[in-house]
Short mmCIF file of C-alpha atoms in Angstrom, two decimals:
data_model
loop_
_atom_site.label_atom_id
_atom_site.label_comp_id
_atom_site.label_asym_id
_atom_site.label_seq_id
_atom_site.Cartn_x
_atom_site.Cartn_y
_atom_site.Cartn_z
CA MET M 1 17.07 -25.42 -11.53
CA ASN M 2 17.34 -23.85 -8.07
CA ASN M 3 14.50 -21.77 -7.16
CA PRO M 4 15.04 -17.94 -7.64
CA LYS M 5 16.25 -15.60 -4.91
CA HIS M 6 13.44 -13.04 -5.68
CA SER M 7 9.99 -13.12 -7.15
CA ILE M 8 8.86 -10.09 -8.55
CA ILE M 9 4.80 -9.87 -8.75
CA VAL M 10 3.15 -7.37 -11.29
CA PRO M 11 -0.42 -7.09 -11.25
CA ALA M 12 -1.41 -5.71 -14.61
CA TYR M 13 -4.66 -4.09 -15.73
CA ASN M 14 -5.13 -1.97 -18.79
CA THR M 15 -1.65 -0.56 -18.77
CA GLY M 16 -0.38 -1.38 -22.16
CA ASN M 17 1.01 2.20 -22.67
CA ALA M 18 3.26 1.71 -19.56
CA ILE M 19 4.05 -1.90 -18.78
CA ARG M 20 6.90 -2.27 -21.14
CA GLN M 21 8.97 0.14 -19.12
CA CYS M 22 8.16 -1.81 -15.97
CA ILE M 23 9.02 -5.09 -17.43
CA ASP M 24 12.31 -3.86 -18.99
CA SER M 25 13.43 -2.54 -15.70
CA VAL M 26 13.32 -5.88 -14.43
CA LEU M 27 14.88 -7.59 -17.33
CA LYS M 28 18.08 -5.26 -17.03
CA GLN M 29 18.37 -5.94 -13.30
CA THR M 30 22.26 -6.37 -12.46
CA TYR M 31 21.28 -9.05 -10.16
CA PRO M 32 20.34 -12.09 -12.29
CA ASN M 33 18.71 -14.64 -9.98
CA TRP M 34 15.00 -13.84 -10.24
CA GLU M 35 11.52 -14.60 -11.54
CA LEU M 36 8.82 -12.25 -12.86
CA ILE M 37 5.32 -13.13 -12.36
CA ILE M 38 2.82 -10.84 -14.21
CA VAL M 39 -0.89 -11.40 -13.39
CA ASP M 40 -3.16 -9.96 -16.12
CA ASP M 41 -6.30 -9.04 -14.29
CA GLY M 42 -8.74 -9.10 -17.12
CA SER M 43 -7.02 -6.38 -19.16
CA LYS M 44 -9.30 -4.89 -22.14
CA ASP M 45 -6.38 -3.24 -24.04
CA ASN M 46 -3.12 -4.60 -25.42
CA THR M 47 -1.81 -5.50 -22.15
CA SER M 48 -2.36 -9.32 -22.51
CA GLU M 49 -0.33 -9.35 -25.94
CA ILE M 50 2.46 -7.36 -24.55
CA ILE M 51 3.22 -9.53 -21.79
CA ASP M 52 2.85 -12.73 -23.79
CA GLU M 53 5.30 -11.37 -26.04
CA TYR M 54 7.85 -10.94 -23.21
CA ALA M 55 7.06 -14.52 -21.66
CA LYS M 56 7.59 -16.00 -24.99
CA ASN M 57 11.12 -14.67 -25.45
CA ASP M 58 12.37 -15.23 -21.51
CA ASN M 59 11.45 -18.21 -19.53
CA ARG M 60 12.05 -16.49 -16.23
CA ILE M 61 8.66 -14.72 -16.81
CA LYS M 62 5.46 -16.35 -15.71
CA VAL M 63 2.05 -14.98 -17.11
CA PHE M 64 -1.27 -15.76 -15.74
CA HIS M 65 -4.56 -14.48 -17.31
CA ILE M 66 -7.27 -14.23 -14.90
CA PRO M 67 -11.03 -12.61 -15.02
CA ASN M 68 -11.10 -9.21 -13.43
CA GLY M 69 -10.86 -9.55 -9.85
CA GLY M 70 -9.14 -6.59 -8.40
CA VAL M 71 -5.61 -5.84 -7.61
CA SER M 72 -5.71 -7.61 -4.18
CA TYR M 73 -6.90 -11.04 -5.88
CA ALA M 74 -4.19 -10.43 -8.73
CA ARG M 75 -1.32 -10.11 -6.23
CA ASN M 76 -2.57 -13.08 -4.25
CA VAL M 77 -2.37 -15.44 -7.50
CA GLY M 78 1.26 -14.09 -7.89
CA LEU M 79 2.00 -14.91 -4.34
CA ALA M 80 0.48 -18.40 -4.81
CA ALA M 81 2.80 -18.95 -7.76
CA ALA M 82 5.93 -17.39 -6.40
CA GLN M 83 8.99 -19.82 -5.92
CA GLY M 84 11.51 -17.26 -4.69
CA GLU M 85 12.81 -16.76 -1.33
CA TYR M 86 11.74 -13.28 -1.12
CA VAL M 87 8.72 -11.74 -3.02
CA MET M 88 8.21 -8.19 -3.87
CA PHE M 89 5.53 -6.20 -5.89
CA VAL M 90 5.85 -3.68 -8.58
CA ASP M 91 2.64 -1.99 -9.97
CA SER M 92 2.54 -2.38 -13.93
CA ASP M 93 2.79 1.44 -14.68
CA ASP M 94 5.76 1.75 -12.30
CA TRP M 95 9.24 0.75 -12.59
CA ILE M 96 12.54 -0.14 -10.50
CA GLU M 97 16.19 1.08 -10.58
CA LEU M 98 18.18 -1.57 -12.57
CA ASP M 99 20.34 -2.25 -9.10
CA TYR M 100 17.17 -2.69 -7.13
CA LEU M 101 17.73 -6.39 -6.32
CA GLN M 102 21.55 -5.94 -6.00
CA GLN M 103 21.03 -3.17 -3.30
CA VAL M 104 18.60 -5.63 -1.52
CA GLY M 105 21.05 -8.45 -1.97
CA ASN M 106 23.97 -6.28 -0.48
CA HIS M 107 22.00 -6.31 2.87
CA MET M 108 20.95 -9.92 2.89
CA ASP M 109 23.48 -10.57 5.73
CA ASP M 110 20.82 -8.98 7.87
CA ASP M 111 18.60 -11.88 7.39
CA ALA M 112 15.49 -9.73 7.64
CA ASP M 113 11.98 -10.70 6.96
CA MET M 114 11.32 -7.21 5.02
CA TYR M 115 13.54 -4.71 3.13
CA ILE M 116 12.47 -1.45 2.33
CA VAL M 117 14.02 1.32 -0.04
CA GLY M 118 12.95 4.45 -0.95
CA ILE M 119 10.54 5.69 -3.42
CA THR M 120 10.22 8.63 -5.93
CA GLN M 121 6.96 10.00 -7.45
CA ASP M 122 7.47 10.82 -11.23
CA HIS M 123 5.35 13.33 -12.80
CA GLU M 124 5.15 13.07 -16.67
CA ASP M 125 4.14 15.27 -19.44
CA ASN M 126 1.85 14.08 -22.51
CA ASN M 127 4.94 12.80 -24.41
CA GLY M 128 6.17 10.60 -21.25
CA ASN M 129 9.00 12.85 -20.32
CA ILE M 130 9.46 13.27 -16.54
CA TYR M 131 9.49 16.96 -15.62
CA TYR M 132 9.22 16.67 -12.15
CA SER M 133 10.35 13.97 -9.36
CA GLU M 134 9.66 14.10 -5.72
CA ILE M 135 11.58 11.79 -3.23
CA LYS M 136 8.82 10.56 -0.79
CA GLY M 137 11.54 8.85 1.62
CA THR M 138 15.10 8.05 1.78
CA PRO M 139 15.64 5.46 4.58
CA VAL M 140 18.85 5.84 6.65
CA TYR M 141 20.21 2.40 7.16
CA ARG M 142 18.63 0.72 10.05
CA HIS M 143 18.11 -2.87 11.21
CA ILE M 144 15.03 -3.39 13.44
CA SER M 145 14.80 -6.77 15.07
CA SER M 146 11.54 -8.55 15.58
CA VAL M 147 12.00 -8.25 19.37
CA ASN M 148 12.54 -4.41 18.95
CA LEU M 149 9.85 -3.85 16.00
CA HIS M 150 6.82 -2.73 18.06
CA SER M 151 8.56 0.08 19.65
CA GLU M 152 9.64 1.37 16.44
CA ILE M 153 6.52 1.27 14.55
CA GLY M 154 5.93 4.88 15.39
CA TYR M 155 9.20 5.67 13.82
CA LEU M 156 8.40 3.67 10.67
CA LEU M 157 4.82 4.99 10.36
CA ASN M 158 6.20 8.76 10.64
CA THR M 159 9.18 8.66 8.36
CA ILE M 160 8.97 5.69 5.90
CA ASN M 161 6.27 5.08 3.21
CA MET M 162 4.59 2.14 5.02
CA GLU M 163 1.31 2.37 3.16
CA SER M 164 2.49 0.78 -0.17
CA SER M 165 3.23 -2.95 -0.51
CA CYS M 166 5.89 -2.03 -3.18
CA LEU M 167 9.30 -0.83 -2.40
CA LYS M 168 9.58 -3.80 -0.08
CA SER M 169 11.00 -7.36 -0.15
CA TYR M 170 9.25 -9.90 2.05
CA ARG M 171 10.55 -13.20 2.95
CA ALA M 172 8.26 -15.84 1.43
CA SER M 173 8.49 -18.12 4.34
CA PHE M 174 7.31 -15.29 6.82
CA LEU M 175 4.41 -14.64 4.89
CA GLN M 176 3.34 -18.14 4.63
CA LYS M 177 3.95 -19.08 8.21
CA HIS M 178 1.45 -15.90 9.26
CA ASN M 179 -0.79 -16.67 6.14
CA ILE M 180 -0.43 -12.87 5.20
CA LYS M 181 -2.20 -12.30 2.10
CA PHE M 182 -4.25 -9.37 0.70
CA LEU M 183 -7.53 -9.10 1.58
CA LYS M 184 -9.99 -9.32 -1.35
CA GLY M 185 -12.54 -6.87 -1.82
CA MET M 186 -10.67 -3.99 -0.29
CA ILE M 187 -10.75 -1.15 -3.01
CA VAL M 188 -8.44 1.38 -0.84
CA PHE M 189 -5.43 0.82 1.53
CA GLU M 190 -5.30 -2.95 0.62
CA ASP M 191 -1.54 -2.57 0.41
CA PHE M 192 -1.19 -0.72 3.91
CA TYR M 193 -3.40 -3.64 5.37
CA PHE M 194 -1.07 -6.14 3.96
CA VAL M 195 2.29 -4.32 5.33
CA LEU M 196 0.22 -3.98 8.89
CA GLN M 197 -0.32 -7.73 8.78
CA CYS M 198 3.64 -8.03 8.63
CA LEU M 199 4.17 -5.56 11.57
CA TYR M 200 1.56 -7.25 13.65
CA HIS M 201 3.50 -10.49 13.36
CA GLN M 202 6.56 -8.71 14.31
CA SER M 203 8.83 -8.92 11.19
CA SER M 204 12.54 -7.93 11.36
CA ILE M 205 12.98 -4.93 8.99
CA SER M 206 16.27 -3.61 7.15
CA LEU M 207 15.84 -0.14 5.92
CA ILE M 208 18.10 0.56 2.74
CA PRO M 209 19.42 3.92 2.10
CA PHE M 210 18.47 3.74 -1.70
CA ILE M 211 15.88 5.34 -4.03
CA GLY M 212 14.88 2.33 -6.04
CA TYR M 213 11.33 2.55 -6.82
CA HIS M 214 9.56 4.93 -9.27
CA TYR M 215 5.82 5.54 -8.93
CA ARG M 216 4.25 7.11 -12.02
CA MET M 217 1.82 9.89 -10.96
CA GLU M 218 -0.08 10.89 -14.04
CA LEU M 219 -1.69 7.33 -15.32
CA ASP M 220 -5.27 6.60 -14.39
CA TYR M 221 -4.10 3.24 -12.85
CA ASN M 222 -2.77 4.87 -9.79
CA PRO M 223 -5.21 7.39 -8.19
CA VAL M 224 -7.47 6.12 -5.52
CA VAL M 225 -10.54 8.04 -6.77
CA ARG M 226 -10.50 5.94 -10.05
CA ARG M 227 -11.51 3.03 -8.14
CA GLY M 228 -15.19 4.26 -7.17
CA GLY M 229 -17.41 2.59 -4.75
CA ASP M 230 -17.89 3.10 -1.02
CA PHE M 231 -14.60 3.27 0.74
CA TYR M 232 -15.69 2.64 4.20
CA PRO M 233 -16.00 -1.14 4.21
CA SER M 234 -12.22 -1.12 3.22
CA ILE M 235 -11.06 1.41 5.78
CA SER M 236 -13.30 -0.37 8.57
CA ASN M 237 -11.01 -3.38 7.90
CA LEU M 238 -7.90 -1.07 8.08
CA PHE M 239 -9.13 0.16 11.23
CA LYS M 240 -9.52 -3.30 12.85
CA MET M 241 -6.10 -4.26 11.62
CA LEU M 242 -4.41 -1.09 13.18
CA ASP M 243 -6.42 -1.71 16.51
CA LEU M 244 -5.14 -5.30 16.67
CA MET M 245 -1.62 -4.17 15.94
CA ASP M 246 -1.87 -1.43 18.52
CA MET M 247 -2.85 -3.67 21.29
CA LYS M 248 0.52 -4.93 21.40
CA LEU M 249 2.08 -1.55 21.67
CA GLY M 250 1.45 -0.33 24.92
CA LEU M 251 -0.95 2.56 25.77
CA SER M 252 1.95 5.16 26.43
CA SER M 253 4.22 4.46 23.53
CA TYR M 254 4.94 6.80 20.86
CA SER M 255 4.23 4.11 18.61
CA HIS M 256 0.62 4.00 19.95
CA GLU M 257 0.24 7.88 19.35
CA GLN M 258 1.26 7.32 15.67
CA VAL M 259 -1.30 4.45 15.18
CA MET M 260 -3.88 6.71 16.59
CA ARG M 261 -2.88 9.36 14.27
CA VAL M 262 -3.13 7.26 11.31
CA MET M 263 -6.56 6.13 12.25
CA THR M 264 -7.51 9.67 12.48
CA ALA M 265 -6.39 10.54 9.10
CA LYS M 266 -8.25 7.60 7.53
CA ILE M 267 -11.60 8.98 9.08
CA SER M 268 -10.97 12.03 7.04
CA VAL M 269 -10.81 9.93 3.75
CA VAL M 270 -13.98 8.34 4.45
CA LEU M 271 -15.79 11.58 5.34
CA ASN M 272 -14.42 13.40 2.43
CA GLN M 273 -16.33 10.93 0.16
CA SER M 274 -19.33 12.83 1.15
CA LEU M 275 -18.06 15.76 -1.03
CA TYR M 276 -18.55 13.85 -4.23
CA ALA M 277 -22.30 12.80 -3.29
CA THR M 278 -25.31 14.32 -5.19
CA LYS M 279 -28.07 12.96 -2.81
CA TRP M 280 -28.45 13.70 0.75
CA ALA M 281 -28.69 10.14 1.76
CA ASP M 282 -25.10 9.69 0.18
CA ARG M 283 -23.81 12.71 1.68
CA VAL M 284 -24.65 11.94 5.41
CA LYS M 285 -23.82 7.98 4.94
CA PRO M 286 -20.09 8.49 5.74
CA PHE M 287 -20.74 10.23 8.89
CA LYS M 288 -23.39 7.45 10.15
CA MET M 289 -20.71 4.70 9.30
CA ILE M 290 -17.69 6.34 11.20
CA PHE M 291 -20.09 7.39 14.13
CA SER M 292 -21.31 3.73 14.52
CA ASP M 293 -17.90 2.07 13.70
CA VAL M 294 -16.83 -0.20 16.73
CA THR M 295 -13.21 0.43 16.54
CA ILE M 296 -13.60 4.12 16.29
CA LYS M 297 -16.13 4.04 19.24
CA ALA M 298 -13.49 2.26 21.42
CA ARG M 299 -10.80 4.99 20.59
CA ILE M 300 -12.94 8.00 20.22
CA LYS M 301 -11.50 9.82 23.33
CA GLU M 302 -7.88 9.54 21.92
CA ILE M 303 -8.91 10.40 18.39
CA LEU M 304 -10.88 13.55 19.52
CA ASN M 305 -7.67 14.69 21.42
CA ILE M 306 -5.73 14.29 18.43
CA SER M 307 -8.22 15.54 15.79
CA GLY M 308 -8.59 19.45 14.87
CA GLY M 309 -11.59 21.39 15.81
CA ARG M 310 -13.47 20.78 12.72
CA PHE M 311 -14.00 17.04 13.41
CA ARG M 312 -14.53 17.65 17.18
CA LEU M 313 -17.40 19.76 16.02
CA GLN M 314 -18.64 17.07 13.60
CA TYR M 315 -18.58 14.45 15.88
CA LYS M 316 -20.36 16.37 18.51
CA LEU M 317 -23.04 17.07 15.80
CA MET M 318 -23.10 13.15 15.03
CA SER M 319 -23.45 12.43 18.59
CA LYS M 320 -26.86 14.35 18.61
CA GLY M 321 -27.89 12.82 15.03
CA MET M 322 -27.37 16.08 13.25
CA PHE M 323 -25.45 14.31 10.28
CA HIS M 324 -26.60 16.79 7.77
CA LEU M 325 -24.99 19.58 9.71
CA ALA M 326 -21.89 17.32 10.09
CA TYR M 327 -21.66 17.22 6.26
CA ILE M 328 -22.32 20.99 5.89
CA ILE M 329 -19.14 21.42 8.20
CA CYS M 330 -16.96 19.08 5.95
CA LYS M 331 -18.08 20.87 2.79
CA TYR M 332 -17.93 24.60 3.81
CA LEU M 333 -15.19 24.64 6.70
#
């Protein structure tokens, strides 16, 4: 049997109330040449039983049961097992349109390393009925060659959802050539880190004008806040990846400016963790980490030029060791 054209990787953790819709959306694809790899990341609900049931009835479905190691590890397990020419990721509480693979297939003459479609965020009531959907990006058709990619990164960051590893199909040989994987241990923005690696290595990209991915908003599986823990180590890795990519862009480019804006926005994510702390040591910790971050130190002049007055004031206080006052500014201004 020939290898499938597409490998669809689904990391699953305690989503027994949603995963059937996810799997069914793959089973009903109008394009038939695919495999579905579901990695059960140590679920404690009925997720394991559900996916085993599906795998028993369809040999295109491969199931792996692993001890809980986080979504990055689960996706890497899926990548290692994938046999398709292209791989894509779908979260187990999301789903895809039935012609998703066909839409990507219609653009295969572009011979791109990455295909990107649009996404909608679906808000559901307690009965599972969608009462509101918000489109978060409808790409205009565009093919960006690897040679021209770095001059287009600003456009991509500003107009397309690049922070999700989903809604994208990746050429497997491109990922393998550059050893692109998810960084184990990242608890936030692990998707963005993965995509940035692709941009760093100058993937060619085709944007497809099609809303093909549905992101379910209400379930506890999705929100960043559910993950807990300290965000800074993960975002520090993101800073480093942004910095590596940025060194290829040219300091005067629009793409460079957008990378700096992304970096500035992620600083706020770290600092806002202080708002959930109850001890003073934990409240000031994010400010100390940002102030001492090597990447931020190297870029601080540009970041301050982009930032609003609140962060400029906070940073001035941090530079004088007044981390408690920086926290108070964050909380009350």
